[in-house]
mmCIF file of C-alpha atoms in Angstrom:
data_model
loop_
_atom_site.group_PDB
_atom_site.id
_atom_site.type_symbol
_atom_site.label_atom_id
_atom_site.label_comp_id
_atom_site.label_asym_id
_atom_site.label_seq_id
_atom_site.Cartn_x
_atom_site.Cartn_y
_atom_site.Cartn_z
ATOM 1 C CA UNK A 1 0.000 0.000 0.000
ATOM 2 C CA UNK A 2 1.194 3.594 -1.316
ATOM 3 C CA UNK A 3 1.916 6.102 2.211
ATOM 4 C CA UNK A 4 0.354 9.272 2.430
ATOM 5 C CA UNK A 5 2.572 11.766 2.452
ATOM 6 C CA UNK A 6 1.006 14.594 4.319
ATOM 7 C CA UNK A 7 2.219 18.350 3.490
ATOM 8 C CA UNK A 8 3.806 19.734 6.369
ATOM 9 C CA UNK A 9 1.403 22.792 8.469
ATOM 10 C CA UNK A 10 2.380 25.922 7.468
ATOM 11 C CA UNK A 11 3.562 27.477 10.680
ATOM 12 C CA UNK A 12 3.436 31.238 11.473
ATOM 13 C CA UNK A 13 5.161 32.093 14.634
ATOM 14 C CA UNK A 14 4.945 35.517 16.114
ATOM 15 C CA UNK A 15 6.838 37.326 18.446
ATOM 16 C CA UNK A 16 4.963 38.842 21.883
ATOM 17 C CA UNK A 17 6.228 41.006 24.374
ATOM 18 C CA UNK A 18 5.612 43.026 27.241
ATOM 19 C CA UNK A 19 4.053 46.492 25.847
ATOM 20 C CA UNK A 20 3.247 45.313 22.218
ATOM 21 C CA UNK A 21 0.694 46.869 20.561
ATOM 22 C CA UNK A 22 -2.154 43.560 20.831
ATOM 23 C CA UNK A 23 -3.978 44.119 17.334
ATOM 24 C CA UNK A 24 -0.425 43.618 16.108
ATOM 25 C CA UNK A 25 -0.904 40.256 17.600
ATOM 26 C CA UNK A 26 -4.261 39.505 16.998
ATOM 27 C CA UNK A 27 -4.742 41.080 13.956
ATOM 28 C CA UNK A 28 -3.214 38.658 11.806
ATOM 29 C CA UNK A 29 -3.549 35.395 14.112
ATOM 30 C CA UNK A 30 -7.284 36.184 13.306
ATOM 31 C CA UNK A 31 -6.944 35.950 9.972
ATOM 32 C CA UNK A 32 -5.143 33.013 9.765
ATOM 33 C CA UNK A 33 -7.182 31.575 11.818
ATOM 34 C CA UNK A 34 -10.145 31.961 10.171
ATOM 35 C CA UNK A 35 -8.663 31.288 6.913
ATOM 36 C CA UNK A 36 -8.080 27.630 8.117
ATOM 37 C CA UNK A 37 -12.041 27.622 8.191
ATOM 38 C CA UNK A 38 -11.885 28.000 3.786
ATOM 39 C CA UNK A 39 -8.638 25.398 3.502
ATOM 40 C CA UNK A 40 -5.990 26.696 4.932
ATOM 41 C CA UNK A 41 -3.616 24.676 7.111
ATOM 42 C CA UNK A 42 -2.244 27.840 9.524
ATOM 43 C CA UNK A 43 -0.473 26.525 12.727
ATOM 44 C CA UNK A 44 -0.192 29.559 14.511
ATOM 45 C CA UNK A 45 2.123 29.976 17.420
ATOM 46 C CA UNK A 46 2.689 32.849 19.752
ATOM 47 C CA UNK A 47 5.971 33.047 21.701
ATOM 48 C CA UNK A 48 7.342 35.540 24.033
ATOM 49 C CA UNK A 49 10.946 35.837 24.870
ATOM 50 C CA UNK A 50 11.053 33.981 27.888
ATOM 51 C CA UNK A 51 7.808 31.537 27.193
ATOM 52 C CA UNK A 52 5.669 33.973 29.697
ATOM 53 C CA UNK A 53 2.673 35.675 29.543
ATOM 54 C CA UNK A 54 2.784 39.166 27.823
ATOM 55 C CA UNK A 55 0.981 42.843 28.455
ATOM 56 C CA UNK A 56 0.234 44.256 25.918
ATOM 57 C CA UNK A 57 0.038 48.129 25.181
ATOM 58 C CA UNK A 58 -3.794 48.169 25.698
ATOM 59 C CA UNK A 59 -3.435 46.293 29.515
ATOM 60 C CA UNK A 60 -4.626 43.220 28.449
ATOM 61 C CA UNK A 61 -2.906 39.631 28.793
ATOM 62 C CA UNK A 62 -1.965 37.676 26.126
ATOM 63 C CA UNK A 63 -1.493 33.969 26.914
ATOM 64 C CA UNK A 64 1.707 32.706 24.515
ATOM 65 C CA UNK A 65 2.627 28.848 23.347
ATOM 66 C CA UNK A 66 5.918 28.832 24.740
ATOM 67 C CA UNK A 67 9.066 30.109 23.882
ATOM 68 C CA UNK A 68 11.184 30.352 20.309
ATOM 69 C CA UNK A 69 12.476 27.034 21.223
ATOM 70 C CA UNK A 70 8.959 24.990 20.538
ATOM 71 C CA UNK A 71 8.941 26.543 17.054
ATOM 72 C CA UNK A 72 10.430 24.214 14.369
ATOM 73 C CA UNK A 73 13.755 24.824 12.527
ATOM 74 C CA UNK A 74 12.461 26.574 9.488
ATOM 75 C CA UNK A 75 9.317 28.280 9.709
ATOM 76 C CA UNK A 76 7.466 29.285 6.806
ATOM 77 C CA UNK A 77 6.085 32.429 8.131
ATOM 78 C CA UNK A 78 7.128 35.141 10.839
ATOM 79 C CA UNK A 79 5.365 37.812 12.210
ATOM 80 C CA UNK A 80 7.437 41.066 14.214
ATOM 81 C CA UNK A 81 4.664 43.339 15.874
ATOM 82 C CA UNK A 82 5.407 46.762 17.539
ATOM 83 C CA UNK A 83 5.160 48.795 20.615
ATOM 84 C CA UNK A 84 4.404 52.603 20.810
ATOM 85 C CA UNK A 85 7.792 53.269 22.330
ATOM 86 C CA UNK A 86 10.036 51.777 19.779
ATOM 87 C CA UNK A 87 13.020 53.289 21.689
ATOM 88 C CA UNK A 88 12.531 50.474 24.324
ATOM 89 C CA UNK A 89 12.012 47.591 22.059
ATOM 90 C CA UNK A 90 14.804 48.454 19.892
ATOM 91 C CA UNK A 91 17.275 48.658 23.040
ATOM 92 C CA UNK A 92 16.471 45.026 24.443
ATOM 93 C CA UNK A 93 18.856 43.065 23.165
ATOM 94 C CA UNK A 94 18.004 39.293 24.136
ATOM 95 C CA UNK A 95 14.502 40.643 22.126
ATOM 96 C CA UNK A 96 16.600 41.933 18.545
ATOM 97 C CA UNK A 97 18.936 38.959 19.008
ATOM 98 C CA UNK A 98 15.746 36.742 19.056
ATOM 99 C CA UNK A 99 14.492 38.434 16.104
ATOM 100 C CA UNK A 100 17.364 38.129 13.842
ATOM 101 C CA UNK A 101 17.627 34.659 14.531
ATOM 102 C CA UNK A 102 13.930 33.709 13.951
ATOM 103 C CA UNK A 103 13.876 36.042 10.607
ATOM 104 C CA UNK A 104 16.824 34.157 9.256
ATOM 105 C CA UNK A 105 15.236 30.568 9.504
ATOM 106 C CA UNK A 106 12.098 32.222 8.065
ATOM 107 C CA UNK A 107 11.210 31.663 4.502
ATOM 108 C CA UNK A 108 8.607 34.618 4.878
ATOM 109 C CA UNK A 109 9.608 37.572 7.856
ATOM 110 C CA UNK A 110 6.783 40.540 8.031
ATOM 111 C CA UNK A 111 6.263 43.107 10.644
ATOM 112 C CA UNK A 112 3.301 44.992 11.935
ATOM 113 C CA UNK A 113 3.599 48.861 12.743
ATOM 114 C CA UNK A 114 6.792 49.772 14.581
ATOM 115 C CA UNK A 115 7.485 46.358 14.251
ATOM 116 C CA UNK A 116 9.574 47.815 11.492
ATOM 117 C CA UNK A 117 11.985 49.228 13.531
ATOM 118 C CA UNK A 118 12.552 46.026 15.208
ATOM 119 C CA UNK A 119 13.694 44.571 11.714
ATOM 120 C CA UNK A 120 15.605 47.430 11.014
ATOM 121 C CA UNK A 121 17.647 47.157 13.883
ATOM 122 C CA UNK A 122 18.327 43.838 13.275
ATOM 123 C CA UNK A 123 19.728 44.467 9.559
ATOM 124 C CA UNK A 124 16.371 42.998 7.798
ATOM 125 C CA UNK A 125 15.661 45.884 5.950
ATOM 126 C CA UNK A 126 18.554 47.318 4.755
ATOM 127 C CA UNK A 127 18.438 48.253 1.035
ATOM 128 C CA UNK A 128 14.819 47.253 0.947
ATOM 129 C CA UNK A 129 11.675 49.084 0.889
ATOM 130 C CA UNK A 130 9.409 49.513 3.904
ATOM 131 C CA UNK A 131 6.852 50.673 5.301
ATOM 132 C CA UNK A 132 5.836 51.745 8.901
ATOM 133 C CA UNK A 133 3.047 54.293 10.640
ATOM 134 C CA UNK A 134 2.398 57.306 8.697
ATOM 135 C CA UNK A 135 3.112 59.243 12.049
ATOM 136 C CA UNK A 136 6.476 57.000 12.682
ATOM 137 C CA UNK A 137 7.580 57.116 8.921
ATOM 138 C CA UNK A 138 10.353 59.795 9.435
ATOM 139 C CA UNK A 139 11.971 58.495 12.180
ATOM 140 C CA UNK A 140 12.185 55.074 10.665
ATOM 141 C CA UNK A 141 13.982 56.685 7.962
ATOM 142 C CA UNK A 142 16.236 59.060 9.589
ATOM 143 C CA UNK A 143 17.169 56.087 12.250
ATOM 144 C CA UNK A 144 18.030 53.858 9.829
ATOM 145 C CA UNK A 145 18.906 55.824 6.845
ATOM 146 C CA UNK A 146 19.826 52.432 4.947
ATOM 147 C CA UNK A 147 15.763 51.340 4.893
ATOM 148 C CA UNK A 148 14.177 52.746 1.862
ATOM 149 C CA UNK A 149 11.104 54.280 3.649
ATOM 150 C CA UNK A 150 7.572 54.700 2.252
ATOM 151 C CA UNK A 151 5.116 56.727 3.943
ATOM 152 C CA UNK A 152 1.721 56.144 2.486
ATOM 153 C CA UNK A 153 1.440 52.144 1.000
ATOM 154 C CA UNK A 154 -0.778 50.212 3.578
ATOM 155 C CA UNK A 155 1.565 47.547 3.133
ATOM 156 C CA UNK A 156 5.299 46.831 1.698
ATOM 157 C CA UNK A 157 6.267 43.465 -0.126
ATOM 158 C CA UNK A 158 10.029 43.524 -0.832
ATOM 159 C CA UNK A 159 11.033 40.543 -1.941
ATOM 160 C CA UNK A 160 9.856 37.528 0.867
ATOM 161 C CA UNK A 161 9.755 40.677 3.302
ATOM 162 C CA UNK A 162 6.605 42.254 3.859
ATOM 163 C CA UNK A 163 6.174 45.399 5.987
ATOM 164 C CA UNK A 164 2.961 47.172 7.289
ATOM 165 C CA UNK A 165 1.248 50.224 8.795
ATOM 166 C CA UNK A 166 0.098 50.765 11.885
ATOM 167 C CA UNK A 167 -2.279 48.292 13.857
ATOM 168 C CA UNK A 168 -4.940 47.402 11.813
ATOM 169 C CA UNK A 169 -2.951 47.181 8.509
ATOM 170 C CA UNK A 170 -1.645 43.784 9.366
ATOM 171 C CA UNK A 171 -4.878 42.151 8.780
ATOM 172 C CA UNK A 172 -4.333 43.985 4.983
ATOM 173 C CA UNK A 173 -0.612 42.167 5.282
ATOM 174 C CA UNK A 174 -2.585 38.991 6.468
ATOM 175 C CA UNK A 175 -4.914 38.597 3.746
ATOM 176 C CA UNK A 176 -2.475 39.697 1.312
ATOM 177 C CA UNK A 177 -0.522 36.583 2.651
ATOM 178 C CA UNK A 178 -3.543 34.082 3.302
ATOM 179 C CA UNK A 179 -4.230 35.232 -0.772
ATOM 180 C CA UNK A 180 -0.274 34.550 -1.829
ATOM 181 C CA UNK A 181 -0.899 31.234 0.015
ATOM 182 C CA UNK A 182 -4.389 29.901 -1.067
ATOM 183 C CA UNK A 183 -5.316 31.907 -3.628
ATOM 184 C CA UNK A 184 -7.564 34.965 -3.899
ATOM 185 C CA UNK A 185 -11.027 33.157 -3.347
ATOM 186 C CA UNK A 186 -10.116 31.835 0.297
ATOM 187 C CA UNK A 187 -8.501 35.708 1.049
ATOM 188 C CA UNK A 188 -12.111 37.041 -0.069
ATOM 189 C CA UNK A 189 -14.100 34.813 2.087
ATOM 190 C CA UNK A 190 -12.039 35.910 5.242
ATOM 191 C CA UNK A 191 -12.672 39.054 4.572
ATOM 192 C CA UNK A 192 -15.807 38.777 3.976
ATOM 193 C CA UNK A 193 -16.123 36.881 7.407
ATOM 194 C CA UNK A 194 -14.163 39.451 9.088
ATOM 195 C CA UNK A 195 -16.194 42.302 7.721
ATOM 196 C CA UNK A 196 -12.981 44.109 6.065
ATOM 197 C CA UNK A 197 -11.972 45.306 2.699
ATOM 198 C CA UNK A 198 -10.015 42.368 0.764
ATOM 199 C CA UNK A 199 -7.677 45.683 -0.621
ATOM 200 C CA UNK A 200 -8.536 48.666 1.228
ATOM 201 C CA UNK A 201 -8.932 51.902 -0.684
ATOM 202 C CA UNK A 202 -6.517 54.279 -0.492
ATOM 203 C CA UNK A 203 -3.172 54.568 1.046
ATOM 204 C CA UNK A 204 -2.396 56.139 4.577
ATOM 205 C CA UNK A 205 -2.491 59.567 4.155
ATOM 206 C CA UNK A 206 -6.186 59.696 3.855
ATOM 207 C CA UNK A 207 -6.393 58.800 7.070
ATOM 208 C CA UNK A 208 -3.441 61.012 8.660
ATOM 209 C CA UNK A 209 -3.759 64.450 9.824
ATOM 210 C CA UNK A 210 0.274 65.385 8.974
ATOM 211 C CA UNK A 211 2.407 62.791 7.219
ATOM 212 C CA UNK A 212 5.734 64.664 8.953
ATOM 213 C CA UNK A 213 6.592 65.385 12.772
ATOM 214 C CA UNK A 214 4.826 69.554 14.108
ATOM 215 C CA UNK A 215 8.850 70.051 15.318
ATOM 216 C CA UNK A 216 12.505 69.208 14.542
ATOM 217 C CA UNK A 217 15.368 69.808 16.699
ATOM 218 C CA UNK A 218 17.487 71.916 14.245
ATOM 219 C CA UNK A 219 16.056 75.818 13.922
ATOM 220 C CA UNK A 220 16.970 76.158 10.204
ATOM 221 C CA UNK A 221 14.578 73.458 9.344
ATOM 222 C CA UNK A 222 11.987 74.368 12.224
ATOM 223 C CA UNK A 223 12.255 78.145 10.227
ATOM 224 C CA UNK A 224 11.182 76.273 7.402
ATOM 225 C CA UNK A 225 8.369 74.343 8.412
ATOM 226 C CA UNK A 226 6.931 77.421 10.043
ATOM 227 C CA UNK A 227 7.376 79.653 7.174
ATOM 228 C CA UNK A 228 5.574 77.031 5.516
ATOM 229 C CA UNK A 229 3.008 76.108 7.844
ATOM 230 C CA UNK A 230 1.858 80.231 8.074
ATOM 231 C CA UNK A 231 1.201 80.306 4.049
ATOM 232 C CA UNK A 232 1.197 77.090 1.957
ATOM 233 C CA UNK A 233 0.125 78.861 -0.945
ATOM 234 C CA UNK A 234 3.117 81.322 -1.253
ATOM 235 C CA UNK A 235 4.931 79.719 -5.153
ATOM 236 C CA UNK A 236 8.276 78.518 -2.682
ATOM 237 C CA UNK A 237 11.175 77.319 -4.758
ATOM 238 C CA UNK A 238 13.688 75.370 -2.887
ATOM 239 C CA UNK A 239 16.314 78.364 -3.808
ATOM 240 C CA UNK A 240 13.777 80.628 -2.497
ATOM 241 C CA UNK A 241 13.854 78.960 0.999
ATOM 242 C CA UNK A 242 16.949 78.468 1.349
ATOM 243 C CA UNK A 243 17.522 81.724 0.716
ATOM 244 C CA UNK A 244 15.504 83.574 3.523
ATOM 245 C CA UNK A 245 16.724 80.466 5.759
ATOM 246 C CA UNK A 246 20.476 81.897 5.183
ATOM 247 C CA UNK A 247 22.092 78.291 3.646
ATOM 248 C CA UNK A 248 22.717 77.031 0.719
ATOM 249 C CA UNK A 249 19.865 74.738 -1.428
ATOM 250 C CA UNK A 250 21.741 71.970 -1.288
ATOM 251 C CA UNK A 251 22.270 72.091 2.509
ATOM 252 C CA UNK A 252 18.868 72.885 3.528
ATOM 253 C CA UNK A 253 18.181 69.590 1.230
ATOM 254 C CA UNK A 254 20.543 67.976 3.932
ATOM 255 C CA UNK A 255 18.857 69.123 7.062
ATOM 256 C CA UNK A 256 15.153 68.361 5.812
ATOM 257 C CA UNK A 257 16.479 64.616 4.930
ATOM 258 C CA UNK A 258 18.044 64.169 7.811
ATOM 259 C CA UNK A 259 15.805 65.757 10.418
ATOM 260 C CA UNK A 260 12.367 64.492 8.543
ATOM 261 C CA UNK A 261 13.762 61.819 6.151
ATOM 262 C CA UNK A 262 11.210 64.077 3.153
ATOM 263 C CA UNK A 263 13.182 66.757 0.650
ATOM 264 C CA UNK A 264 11.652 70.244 1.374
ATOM 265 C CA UNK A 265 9.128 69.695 -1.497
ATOM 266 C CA UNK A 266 7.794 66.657 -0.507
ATOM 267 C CA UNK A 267 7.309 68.414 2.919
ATOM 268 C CA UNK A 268 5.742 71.584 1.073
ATOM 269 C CA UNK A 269 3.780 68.867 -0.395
ATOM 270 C CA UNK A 270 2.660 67.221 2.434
ATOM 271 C CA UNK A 271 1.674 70.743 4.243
ATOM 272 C CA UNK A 272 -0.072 71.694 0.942
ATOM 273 C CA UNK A 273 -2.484 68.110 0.889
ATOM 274 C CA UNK A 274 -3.191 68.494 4.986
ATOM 275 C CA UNK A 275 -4.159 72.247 3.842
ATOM 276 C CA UNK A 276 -6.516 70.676 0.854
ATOM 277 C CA UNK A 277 -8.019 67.624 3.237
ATOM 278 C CA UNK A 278 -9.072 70.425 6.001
ATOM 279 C CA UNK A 279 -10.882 72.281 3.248
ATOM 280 C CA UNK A 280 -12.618 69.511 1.504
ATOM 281 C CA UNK A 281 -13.766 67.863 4.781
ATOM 282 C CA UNK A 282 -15.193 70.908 6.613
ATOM 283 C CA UNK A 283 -16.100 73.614 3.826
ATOM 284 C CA UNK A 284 -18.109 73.750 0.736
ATOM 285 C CA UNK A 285 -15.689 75.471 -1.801
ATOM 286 C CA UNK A 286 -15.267 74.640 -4.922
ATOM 287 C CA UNK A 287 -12.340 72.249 -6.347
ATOM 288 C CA UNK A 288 -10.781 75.268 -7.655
ATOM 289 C CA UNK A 289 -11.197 77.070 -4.435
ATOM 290 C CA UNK A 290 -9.487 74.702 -2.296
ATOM 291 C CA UNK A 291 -6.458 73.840 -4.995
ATOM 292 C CA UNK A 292 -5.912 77.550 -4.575
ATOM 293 C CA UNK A 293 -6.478 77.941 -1.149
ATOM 294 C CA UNK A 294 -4.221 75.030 -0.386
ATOM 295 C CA UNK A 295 -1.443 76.489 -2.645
ATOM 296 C CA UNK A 296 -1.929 73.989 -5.557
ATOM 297 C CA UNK A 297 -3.293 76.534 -8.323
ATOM 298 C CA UNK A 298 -5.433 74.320 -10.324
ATOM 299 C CA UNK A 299 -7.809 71.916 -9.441
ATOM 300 C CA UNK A 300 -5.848 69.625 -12.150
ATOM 301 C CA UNK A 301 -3.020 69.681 -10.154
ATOM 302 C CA UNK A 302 -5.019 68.966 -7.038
ATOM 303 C CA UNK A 303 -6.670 65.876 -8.411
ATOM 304 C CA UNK A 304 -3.278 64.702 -9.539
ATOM 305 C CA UNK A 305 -1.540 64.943 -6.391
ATOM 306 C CA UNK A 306 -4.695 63.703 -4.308
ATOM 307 C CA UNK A 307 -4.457 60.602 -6.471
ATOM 308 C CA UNK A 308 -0.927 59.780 -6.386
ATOM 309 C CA UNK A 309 -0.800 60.474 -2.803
ATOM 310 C CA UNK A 310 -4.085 59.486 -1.303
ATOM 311 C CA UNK A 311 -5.431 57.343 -3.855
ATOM 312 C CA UNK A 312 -9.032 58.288 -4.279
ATOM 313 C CA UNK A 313 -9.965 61.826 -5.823
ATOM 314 C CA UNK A 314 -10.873 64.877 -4.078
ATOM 315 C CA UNK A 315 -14.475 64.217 -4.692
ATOM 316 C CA UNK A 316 -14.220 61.276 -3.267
ATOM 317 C CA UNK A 317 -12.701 61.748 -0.217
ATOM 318 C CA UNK A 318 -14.619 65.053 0.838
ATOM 319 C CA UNK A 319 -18.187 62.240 0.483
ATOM 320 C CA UNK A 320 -16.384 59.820 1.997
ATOM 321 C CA UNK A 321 -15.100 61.809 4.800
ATOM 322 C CA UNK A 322 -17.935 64.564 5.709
ATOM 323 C CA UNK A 323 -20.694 61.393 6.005
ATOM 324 C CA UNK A 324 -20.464 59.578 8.776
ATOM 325 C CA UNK A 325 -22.599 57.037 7.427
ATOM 326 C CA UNK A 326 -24.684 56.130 10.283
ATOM 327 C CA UNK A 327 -28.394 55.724 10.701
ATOM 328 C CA UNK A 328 -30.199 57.535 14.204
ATOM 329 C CA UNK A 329 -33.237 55.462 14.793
ATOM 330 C CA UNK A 330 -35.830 56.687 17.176
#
């Protein structure tokens, strides 16, 4: 009689520890969880450092499955979640070790969040593209200045290394996986099951009120962002600011990277579509109004930047984002 050979489980561990953010956790375990429930064969395993009990950011406990040890010698999928203060994580060194050494015997490593920055540290993500937290972005780049950064994608697949945004973007990473794995029917009946988009609309900036930090430590650039903050729609030219700023263009281009990781036009930019997203979701101008009271001059070039950078039009986000879309009953 022929033996069954039975295809090995596909195991996803993921790392827990005391402070991480617990959607980072349960986020995707709850995907792949319920994609076993359409064919999948998910064994997923939480470990913490030490094999105990973690609390996460929000005060709850998480129970784990033991420590790294348990989990076999190659696993097919790992999973790096964050914490708000990155600092800390990043400075525990039995945690990075543990990380390095589980992402190298992983044939897929993905992170959650400021999970990121726990991959960065460990030398993941050098010369690869990532992506992090719209509000966390910056730092990530100007930390580690060998990660090629990008603010607005939900989620980042370099290679077998996938990156997310903050909390609830790792179910987007986990379906995107669950869909690699099974195929795109079993992806769209979790999320149909979960109640979530299978691709959400739109990247992260529709959803963030500033894609850069209010204040950075050096005053030339501070000067800057002020100047631009008081009157978007002055027509700045980089010679132009770094004029008034007293330095030359090229060094102001220095400062901005390395203070906010942006170029002082993306920042102008990025002032410029917080200016236009305040307009459209709280006044009734027209599109020309707001492209020229946001400093864009036409509403062509408003539609073009709103769709590169936010991924729906300007229509479209002032409906979707001045209805709430609820229902009072009385």
């Amino acid at each position: 009689m022929d033996r069954v050979t039975r295809r090995p489980r596909h195991v996803v561990g993921i790392v827990a520890f005391d402070g991480v953010q617990l959607l980072d956790v349960t986020g995707p375990a709850e995907v792949f969880g319920t994609a076993n429930a359409f064919g999948a064969d998910y064994d997923v395993r939480v470990v913490s450092p030490d094999g105990q009990d973690v609390r996460t950011s929000a005060g709850v406990r998480i129970g784990v499955d033991g420590t790294p040890a348990g989990l076999p010698r190659r696993l097919a999928t790992l999973v790096v979640p964050g914490r708000r203060d990155w600092h800390e994580a990043v400075t525990d060194a039995a945690l990075t070790t543990l990380i390095a050494e589980l992402a190298a015997r992983s044939a897929r490593v993905t992170s959650v969040c400021a999970g990121a920055f726990l991959l960065a540290e460990t030398g993941v993500l050098d010369r690869r593209r990532a992506a992090t937290h719209w509000e966390l972005a910056s730092e990530l780049a100007v930390r580690y200045p060998a990660v090629r950064v990008e603010r607005d994608p939900v989620f980042v697949r370099d290679g077998a290394v996938l990156t997310s945004a903050g909390v609830t973007a790792g179910i987007d990473l986990a379906l995107a996986m669950v869909e690699d794995d099974n195929g795109p029917e079993v992806a769209r009946d979790v999320a149909r099951q979960l109640v979530v988009f299978t691709a959400r609309p739109g990247g992260q900036s529709q959803f963030s009120a500033r894609l850069t930090p209010r204040h950075a430590r050096h005053p030339v650039v501070r000067r800057v962002m002020d100047q631009v903050l008081a009157d978007p729609t002055v027509p700045y030219s980089l010679d132009a600011l770094a004029r008034q700023a007293g330095v030359s263009a090229r060094h102001l281009g220095r400062l901005f990277r390395h203070e906010l990781g942006l170029t002082p036009g993306q920042y102008l930019e990025a002032v410029r579509l917080e200016a236009a997203q305040a307009l459209l979701e709280g006044g009734t101008d027209t599109m020309e109004e707001v492209a020229r009271n946001a400093g864009f001059g036409s509403s062509e070039s408003l539609r073009r930047i709103f769709r590169q950078s936010v991924g729906v039009s300007p229509t479209v986000y002032r409906a979707r984002f001045r209805s709430t879309g609820l229902t009072v009953t009385r």
